[in-house]
């Protein structure tokens, strides 16, 4: 899936695991610092004294997410559970997005454990729609997500903590079928980009093929 623009928010920059994860994603998608953000409430001015050594990002501001549109993918990195993000409740997350100027987005992808397991995405979709955020899709992992080490599978693809995904990922360079790895929730606007089935409003079923890691 190729989006025109990629954005990332590190919700827990003080957490070493989350910071490393955010840096990996930033590098994979070649996201510039002016499209990379962190939540100041978790970090204060943590980056002021560590320029060049941590996740290269700007603090969220009232205009940070105004360039995001329906051709954009926004990734939110945090620890999570089936109830949402560990670091903030759902209402706070929705307000954070609104206060950062988000009006429209093609996909919000949660790089957080278990956020696709229960009803978090469904409820959040309704909440942000009522707050005026038009969105095509929300995505979350169904299981606990792990970032493989460089010698274990691909360092760019999140591995799930399941027997199947560990075996496919580490031994054969594949990831499990999307229907086993992620959950997608349709938002309040139609977002269909060429060359994809996963995000098609006409064919909303998740791809059931295993994909080799790239």
PDB file of C-alpha atoms in Angstrom:
ATOM      1  CA  UNK A   1       0.000   0.000   0.000  1.00  0.00           C
ATOM      2  CA  UNK A   2       1.500   3.328  -1.065  1.00  0.00           C
ATOM      3  CA  UNK A   3       0.242   6.509   0.522  1.00  0.00           C
ATOM      4  CA  UNK A   4       1.156   9.963  -0.720  1.00  0.00           C
ATOM      5  CA  UNK A   5       2.240  11.141   2.729  1.00  0.00           C
ATOM      6  CA  UNK A   6       3.257   9.463   5.993  1.00  0.00           C
ATOM      7  CA  UNK A   7       3.064  10.945   9.476  1.00  0.00           C
ATOM      8  CA  UNK A   8       3.998   9.503  12.861  1.00  0.00           C
ATOM      9  CA  UNK A   9       3.246  10.356  16.493  1.00  0.00           C
ATOM     10  CA  UNK A  10       5.282   8.889  19.356  1.00  0.00           C
ATOM     11  CA  UNK A  11       2.899   8.931  22.311  1.00  0.00           C
ATOM     12  CA  UNK A  12       5.473   7.622  24.825  1.00  0.00           C
ATOM     13  CA  UNK A  13       8.880   9.065  23.894  1.00  0.00           C
ATOM     14  CA  UNK A  14      10.275   8.430  27.392  1.00  0.00           C
ATOM     15  CA  UNK A  15       9.788   4.689  26.914  1.00  0.00           C
ATOM     16  CA  UNK A  16      12.913   3.159  25.342  1.00  0.00           C
ATOM     17  CA  UNK A  17      11.030   0.384  23.539  1.00  0.00           C
ATOM     18  CA  UNK A  18       8.517   2.800  22.035  1.00  0.00           C
ATOM     19  CA  UNK A  19      11.243   5.249  21.074  1.00  0.00           C
ATOM     20  CA  UNK A  20      13.206   2.529  19.232  1.00  0.00           C
ATOM     21  CA  UNK A  21      10.020   1.336  17.525  1.00  0.00           C
ATOM     22  CA  UNK A  22       9.174   4.880  16.406  1.00  0.00           C
ATOM     23  CA  UNK A  23      12.672   5.383  15.007  1.00  0.00           C
ATOM     24  CA  UNK A  24      12.433   2.112  13.043  1.00  0.00           C
ATOM     25  CA  UNK A  25       9.117   3.158  11.516  1.00  0.00           C
ATOM     26  CA  UNK A  26      10.400   6.640  10.771  1.00  0.00           C
ATOM     27  CA  UNK A  27      13.377   5.130   8.960  1.00  0.00           C
ATOM     28  CA  UNK A  28      11.353   2.525   7.065  1.00  0.00           C
ATOM     29  CA  UNK A  29       8.934   5.082   5.621  1.00  0.00           C
ATOM     30  CA  UNK A  30      11.549   7.825   5.336  1.00  0.00           C
ATOM     31  CA  UNK A  31       9.368  10.209   7.327  1.00  0.00           C
ATOM     32  CA  UNK A  32      10.952  13.662   7.715  1.00  0.00           C
ATOM     33  CA  UNK A  33      11.116  15.358  11.089  1.00  0.00           C
ATOM     34  CA  UNK A  34       8.448  17.888  10.108  1.00  0.00           C
ATOM     35  CA  UNK A  35       5.978  14.997   9.776  1.00  0.00           C
ATOM     36  CA  UNK A  36       7.175  13.262  12.950  1.00  0.00           C
ATOM     37  CA  UNK A  37       5.800  14.289  16.327  1.00  0.00           C
ATOM     38  CA  UNK A  38       5.836  13.375  19.996  1.00  0.00           C
ATOM     39  CA  UNK A  39       3.387  14.005  22.799  1.00  0.00           C
ATOM     40  CA  UNK A  40       4.858  16.699  25.009  1.00  0.00           C
ATOM     41  CA  UNK A  41       2.827  15.590  28.035  1.00  0.00           C
ATOM     42  CA  UNK A  42       4.852  12.402  28.233  1.00  0.00           C
ATOM     43  CA  UNK A  43       8.195  13.972  27.481  1.00  0.00           C
ATOM     44  CA  UNK A  44       8.293  17.582  28.569  1.00  0.00           C
ATOM     45  CA  UNK A  45      11.313  18.962  26.711  1.00  0.00           C
ATOM     46  CA  UNK A  46      13.135  15.622  26.688  1.00  0.00           C
ATOM     47  CA  UNK A  47      14.496  16.095  23.165  1.00  0.00           C
ATOM     48  CA  UNK A  48      16.034  19.488  23.789  1.00  0.00           C
ATOM     49  CA  UNK A  49      19.226  17.972  25.227  1.00  0.00           C
ATOM     50  CA  UNK A  50      19.388  14.886  23.046  1.00  0.00           C
ATOM     51  CA  UNK A  51      19.185  16.248  19.496  1.00  0.00           C
ATOM     52  CA  UNK A  52      20.347  13.662  16.992  1.00  0.00           C
ATOM     53  CA  UNK A  53      20.322  10.751  19.431  1.00  0.00           C
ATOM     54  CA  UNK A  54      16.615  10.023  19.784  1.00  0.00           C
ATOM     55  CA  UNK A  55      13.503   9.919  17.627  1.00  0.00           C
ATOM     56  CA  UNK A  56      13.886  12.986  15.406  1.00  0.00           C
ATOM     57  CA  UNK A  57      10.576  14.745  15.880  1.00  0.00           C
ATOM     58  CA  UNK A  58       8.746  17.905  16.826  1.00  0.00           C
ATOM     59  CA  UNK A  59       6.321  18.382  19.709  1.00  0.00           C
ATOM     60  CA  UNK A  60       2.656  18.247  18.778  1.00  0.00           C
ATOM     61  CA  UNK A  61       1.302  21.731  18.140  1.00  0.00           C
ATOM     62  CA  UNK A  62      -2.091  23.167  17.102  1.00  0.00           C
ATOM     63  CA  UNK A  63      -1.030  22.997  13.425  1.00  0.00           C
ATOM     64  CA  UNK A  64       1.084  19.812  13.445  1.00  0.00           C
ATOM     65  CA  UNK A  65      -1.476  17.614  11.668  1.00  0.00           C
ATOM     66  CA  UNK A  66      -3.106  20.176   9.395  1.00  0.00           C
ATOM     67  CA  UNK A  67      -1.177  18.871   6.319  1.00  0.00           C
ATOM     68  CA  UNK A  68      -2.691  15.395   6.803  1.00  0.00           C
ATOM     69  CA  UNK A  69      -5.413  14.521   4.270  1.00  0.00           C
ATOM     70  CA  UNK A  70      -7.185  11.458   2.855  1.00  0.00           C
ATOM     71  CA  UNK A  71      -4.063  10.454   0.919  1.00  0.00           C
ATOM     72  CA  UNK A  72      -2.096  10.250   4.174  1.00  0.00           C
ATOM     73  CA  UNK A  73      -1.242   7.463   6.604  1.00  0.00           C
ATOM     74  CA  UNK A  74      -0.872   8.496  10.242  1.00  0.00           C
ATOM     75  CA  UNK A  75       0.940   6.039  12.537  1.00  0.00           C
ATOM     76  CA  UNK A  76       0.522   6.289  16.305  1.00  0.00           C
ATOM     77  CA  UNK A  77       3.151   4.475  18.377  1.00  0.00           C
ATOM     78  CA  UNK A  78       2.487   3.465  21.977  1.00  0.00           C
ATOM     79  CA  UNK A  79       2.018   0.557  24.321  1.00  0.00           C
ATOM     80  CA  UNK A  80      -1.552  -0.677  24.061  1.00  0.00           C
ATOM     81  CA  UNK A  81      -4.205  -3.162  25.075  1.00  0.00           C
ATOM     82  CA  UNK A  82      -7.623  -4.235  23.838  1.00  0.00           C
ATOM     83  CA  UNK A  83      -8.980  -1.133  25.589  1.00  0.00           C
ATOM     84  CA  UNK A  84      -6.719   1.319  23.764  1.00  0.00           C
ATOM     85  CA  UNK A  85      -3.442   3.069  24.538  1.00  0.00           C
ATOM     86  CA  UNK A  86      -1.763   2.634  27.896  1.00  0.00           C
ATOM     87  CA  UNK A  87      -0.600   6.213  28.101  1.00  0.00           C
ATOM     88  CA  UNK A  88      -3.903   8.030  27.529  1.00  0.00           C
ATOM     89  CA  UNK A  89      -7.593   7.233  27.502  1.00  0.00           C
ATOM     90  CA  UNK A  90      -9.675   7.343  24.346  1.00  0.00           C
ATOM     91  CA  UNK A  91     -11.185  10.774  24.970  1.00  0.00           C
ATOM     92  CA  UNK A  92      -7.735  12.259  25.583  1.00  0.00           C
ATOM     93  CA  UNK A  93      -6.434  10.679  22.376  1.00  0.00           C
ATOM     94  CA  UNK A  94      -9.331  12.094  20.372  1.00  0.00           C
ATOM     95  CA  UNK A  95      -8.807  15.562  21.863  1.00  0.00           C
ATOM     96  CA  UNK A  96      -5.075  15.319  21.155  1.00  0.00           C
ATOM     97  CA  UNK A  97      -5.742  14.679  17.469  1.00  0.00           C
ATOM     98  CA  UNK A  98      -8.276  17.497  17.254  1.00  0.00           C
ATOM     99  CA  UNK A  99      -5.985  19.915  19.107  1.00  0.00           C
ATOM    100  CA  UNK A 100      -3.152  19.032  16.701  1.00  0.00           C
ATOM    101  CA  UNK A 101      -5.266  20.206  13.755  1.00  0.00           C
ATOM    102  CA  UNK A 102      -6.319  16.850  12.287  1.00  0.00           C
ATOM    103  CA  UNK A 103      -9.313  17.277   9.987  1.00  0.00           C
ATOM    104  CA  UNK A 104      -8.968  14.411   7.498  1.00  0.00           C
ATOM    105  CA  UNK A 105      -6.875  11.247   7.159  1.00  0.00           C
ATOM    106  CA  UNK A 106      -6.860   8.165   4.949  1.00  0.00           C
ATOM    107  CA  UNK A 107      -5.632   5.703   7.574  1.00  0.00           C
ATOM    108  CA  UNK A 108      -4.759   5.851  11.247  1.00  0.00           C
ATOM    109  CA  UNK A 109      -2.562   2.845  12.020  1.00  0.00           C
ATOM    110  CA  UNK A 110      -1.929   2.035  15.680  1.00  0.00           C
ATOM    111  CA  UNK A 111       1.514   0.557  16.221  1.00  0.00           C
ATOM    112  CA  UNK A 112       0.454  -0.788  19.588  1.00  0.00           C
ATOM    113  CA  UNK A 113      -0.396  -4.199  21.017  1.00  0.00           C
ATOM    114  CA  UNK A 114      -3.955  -5.536  20.952  1.00  0.00           C
ATOM    115  CA  UNK A 115      -5.651  -2.351  19.734  1.00  0.00           C
ATOM    116  CA  UNK A 116      -7.478  -4.399  17.085  1.00  0.00           C
ATOM    117  CA  UNK A 117      -8.629  -7.144  19.432  1.00  0.00           C
ATOM    118  CA  UNK A 118     -11.823  -5.663  20.881  1.00  0.00           C
ATOM    119  CA  UNK A 119     -13.988  -2.590  20.158  1.00  0.00           C
ATOM    120  CA  UNK A 120     -11.462   0.197  20.700  1.00  0.00           C
ATOM    121  CA  UNK A 121     -11.253   1.060  16.992  1.00  0.00           C
ATOM    122  CA  UNK A 122     -15.033   1.041  16.526  1.00  0.00           C
ATOM    123  CA  UNK A 123     -15.647   3.394  19.425  1.00  0.00           C
ATOM    124  CA  UNK A 124     -12.775   5.693  18.522  1.00  0.00           C
ATOM    125  CA  UNK A 125     -14.020   5.919  14.927  1.00  0.00           C
ATOM    126  CA  UNK A 126     -17.391   7.210  16.086  1.00  0.00           C
ATOM    127  CA  UNK A 127     -15.782   9.572  18.588  1.00  0.00           C
ATOM    128  CA  UNK A 128     -13.401  11.280  16.166  1.00  0.00           C
ATOM    129  CA  UNK A 129     -16.101  11.483  13.491  1.00  0.00           C
ATOM    130  CA  UNK A 130     -18.327  13.394  15.940  1.00  0.00           C
ATOM    131  CA  UNK A 131     -15.369  15.692  16.640  1.00  0.00           C
ATOM    132  CA  UNK A 132     -15.082  16.545  12.940  1.00  0.00           C
ATOM    133  CA  UNK A 133     -12.243  14.242  11.871  1.00  0.00           C
ATOM    134  CA  UNK A 134     -13.020  12.558   8.537  1.00  0.00           C
ATOM    135  CA  UNK A 135     -11.165   9.263   8.240  1.00  0.00           C
ATOM    136  CA  UNK A 136     -11.088   6.357   5.824  1.00  0.00           C
ATOM    137  CA  UNK A 137      -9.809   3.547   8.040  1.00  0.00           C
ATOM    138  CA  UNK A 138      -8.489   2.660  11.490  1.00  0.00           C
ATOM    139  CA  UNK A 139      -6.099  -0.263  11.926  1.00  0.00           C
ATOM    140  CA  UNK A 140      -4.814  -2.142  14.975  1.00  0.00           C
ATOM    141  CA  UNK A 141      -3.023  -5.386  15.778  1.00  0.00           C
ATOM    142  CA  UNK A 142      -5.103  -8.302  17.039  1.00  0.00           C
ATOM    143  CA  UNK A 143      -2.324  -9.683  19.231  1.00  0.00           C
ATOM    144  CA  UNK A 144       0.753  -8.602  21.146  1.00  0.00           C
ATOM    145  CA  UNK A 145       3.174  -6.941  18.728  1.00  0.00           C
ATOM    146  CA  UNK A 146       6.936  -7.417  18.853  1.00  0.00           C
ATOM    147  CA  UNK A 147       9.766  -5.678  17.016  1.00  0.00           C
ATOM    148  CA  UNK A 148      12.164  -8.405  15.816  1.00  0.00           C
ATOM    149  CA  UNK A 149      15.888  -7.948  16.254  1.00  0.00           C
ATOM    150  CA  UNK A 150      17.955  -7.576  13.110  1.00  0.00           C
ATOM    151  CA  UNK A 151      19.042 -11.212  13.220  1.00  0.00           C
ATOM    152  CA  UNK A 152      15.492 -12.454  13.693  1.00  0.00           C
ATOM    153  CA  UNK A 153      13.274 -11.886  10.673  1.00  0.00           C
ATOM    154  CA  UNK A 154      12.967  -8.472   9.104  1.00  0.00           C
ATOM    155  CA  UNK A 155      13.710  -5.512  11.391  1.00  0.00           C
ATOM    156  CA  UNK A 156      11.134  -3.437   9.499  1.00  0.00           C
ATOM    157  CA  UNK A 157       8.048  -5.585   9.982  1.00  0.00           C
ATOM    158  CA  UNK A 158       6.266  -5.995  13.292  1.00  0.00           C
ATOM    159  CA  UNK A 159       5.970  -9.603  14.383  1.00  0.00           C
ATOM    160  CA  UNK A 160       3.055 -10.893  16.429  1.00  0.00           C
ATOM    161  CA  UNK A 161       3.561 -12.990  19.536  1.00  0.00           C
ATOM    162  CA  UNK A 162       1.832 -16.040  18.075  1.00  0.00           C
ATOM    163  CA  UNK A 163       3.340 -19.395  17.118  1.00  0.00           C
ATOM    164  CA  UNK A 164       2.324 -18.989  13.474  1.00  0.00           C
ATOM    165  CA  UNK A 165       3.642 -15.482  13.021  1.00  0.00           C
ATOM    166  CA  UNK A 166       6.915 -16.197  14.840  1.00  0.00           C
ATOM    167  CA  UNK A 167       7.522 -19.289  12.684  1.00  0.00           C
ATOM    168  CA  UNK A 168       6.609 -17.641   9.382  1.00  0.00           C
ATOM    169  CA  UNK A 169       8.422 -14.417  10.209  1.00  0.00           C
ATOM    170  CA  UNK A 170      11.666 -15.831  11.568  1.00  0.00           C
ATOM    171  CA  UNK A 171      12.056 -19.019   9.553  1.00  0.00           C
ATOM    172  CA  UNK A 172      10.646 -18.109   6.163  1.00  0.00           C
ATOM    173  CA  UNK A 173      10.465 -14.321   5.891  1.00  0.00           C
ATOM    174  CA  UNK A 174       6.668 -14.282   5.637  1.00  0.00           C
ATOM    175  CA  UNK A 175       4.011 -12.696   7.784  1.00  0.00           C
ATOM    176  CA  UNK A 176       0.680 -14.260   8.672  1.00  0.00           C
ATOM    177  CA  UNK A 177      -2.444 -13.404   6.717  1.00  0.00           C
ATOM    178  CA  UNK A 178      -3.843  -9.953   7.408  1.00  0.00           C
ATOM    179  CA  UNK A 179      -7.047 -11.442   8.777  1.00  0.00           C
ATOM    180  CA  UNK A 180      -4.979 -13.042  11.558  1.00  0.00           C
ATOM    181  CA  UNK A 181      -2.707 -10.081  12.229  1.00  0.00           C
ATOM    182  CA  UNK A 182      -4.797  -6.926  12.039  1.00  0.00           C
ATOM    183  CA  UNK A 183      -8.284  -5.535  12.269  1.00  0.00           C
ATOM    184  CA  UNK A 184      -9.552  -2.760  10.026  1.00  0.00           C
ATOM    185  CA  UNK A 185     -12.495  -0.524  10.831  1.00  0.00           C
ATOM    186  CA  UNK A 186     -14.137   1.541   8.112  1.00  0.00           C
ATOM    187  CA  UNK A 187     -14.329   5.234   8.867  1.00  0.00           C
ATOM    188  CA  UNK A 188     -16.850   7.856   7.822  1.00  0.00           C
ATOM    189  CA  UNK A 189     -15.407   8.592   4.351  1.00  0.00           C
ATOM    190  CA  UNK A 190     -14.538   6.397   1.379  1.00  0.00           C
ATOM    191  CA  UNK A 191     -10.818   6.033   0.786  1.00  0.00           C
ATOM    192  CA  UNK A 192      -9.903   3.836  -2.170  1.00  0.00           C
ATOM    193  CA  UNK A 193      -6.407   3.989  -3.628  1.00  0.00           C
ATOM    194  CA  UNK A 194      -5.262   2.181  -6.784  1.00  0.00           C
ATOM    195  CA  UNK A 195      -3.607  -1.213  -6.569  1.00  0.00           C
ATOM    196  CA  UNK A 196      -4.988  -2.385  -3.246  1.00  0.00           C
ATOM    197  CA  UNK A 197      -7.685  -4.692  -1.984  1.00  0.00           C
ATOM    198  CA  UNK A 198      -7.136  -4.185   1.708  1.00  0.00           C
ATOM    199  CA  UNK A 199      -8.520  -0.639   1.782  1.00  0.00           C
ATOM    200  CA  UNK A 200     -11.188  -0.947  -0.899  1.00  0.00           C
ATOM    201  CA  UNK A 201     -14.702   0.025   0.191  1.00  0.00           C
ATOM    202  CA  UNK A 202     -15.996  -2.201  -2.617  1.00  0.00           C
ATOM    203  CA  UNK A 203     -14.089  -5.267  -1.383  1.00  0.00           C
ATOM    204  CA  UNK A 204     -13.631  -4.730   2.370  1.00  0.00           C
ATOM    205  CA  UNK A 205     -12.484  -8.293   3.145  1.00  0.00           C
ATOM    206  CA  UNK A 206      -8.927  -8.491   4.388  1.00  0.00           C
ATOM    207  CA  UNK A 207      -6.358 -10.168   2.206  1.00  0.00           C
ATOM    208  CA  UNK A 208      -6.128 -13.858   3.172  1.00  0.00           C
ATOM    209  CA  UNK A 209      -2.739 -14.508   1.584  1.00  0.00           C
ATOM    210  CA  UNK A 210       0.570 -14.700   3.398  1.00  0.00           C
ATOM    211  CA  UNK A 211       2.914 -11.997   2.171  1.00  0.00           C
ATOM    212  CA  UNK A 212       6.705 -12.193   1.987  1.00  0.00           C
ATOM    213  CA  UNK A 213       8.391  -9.456   3.965  1.00  0.00           C
ATOM    214  CA  UNK A 214       9.967  -6.668   1.943  1.00  0.00           C
TER     215      UNK A 214
END
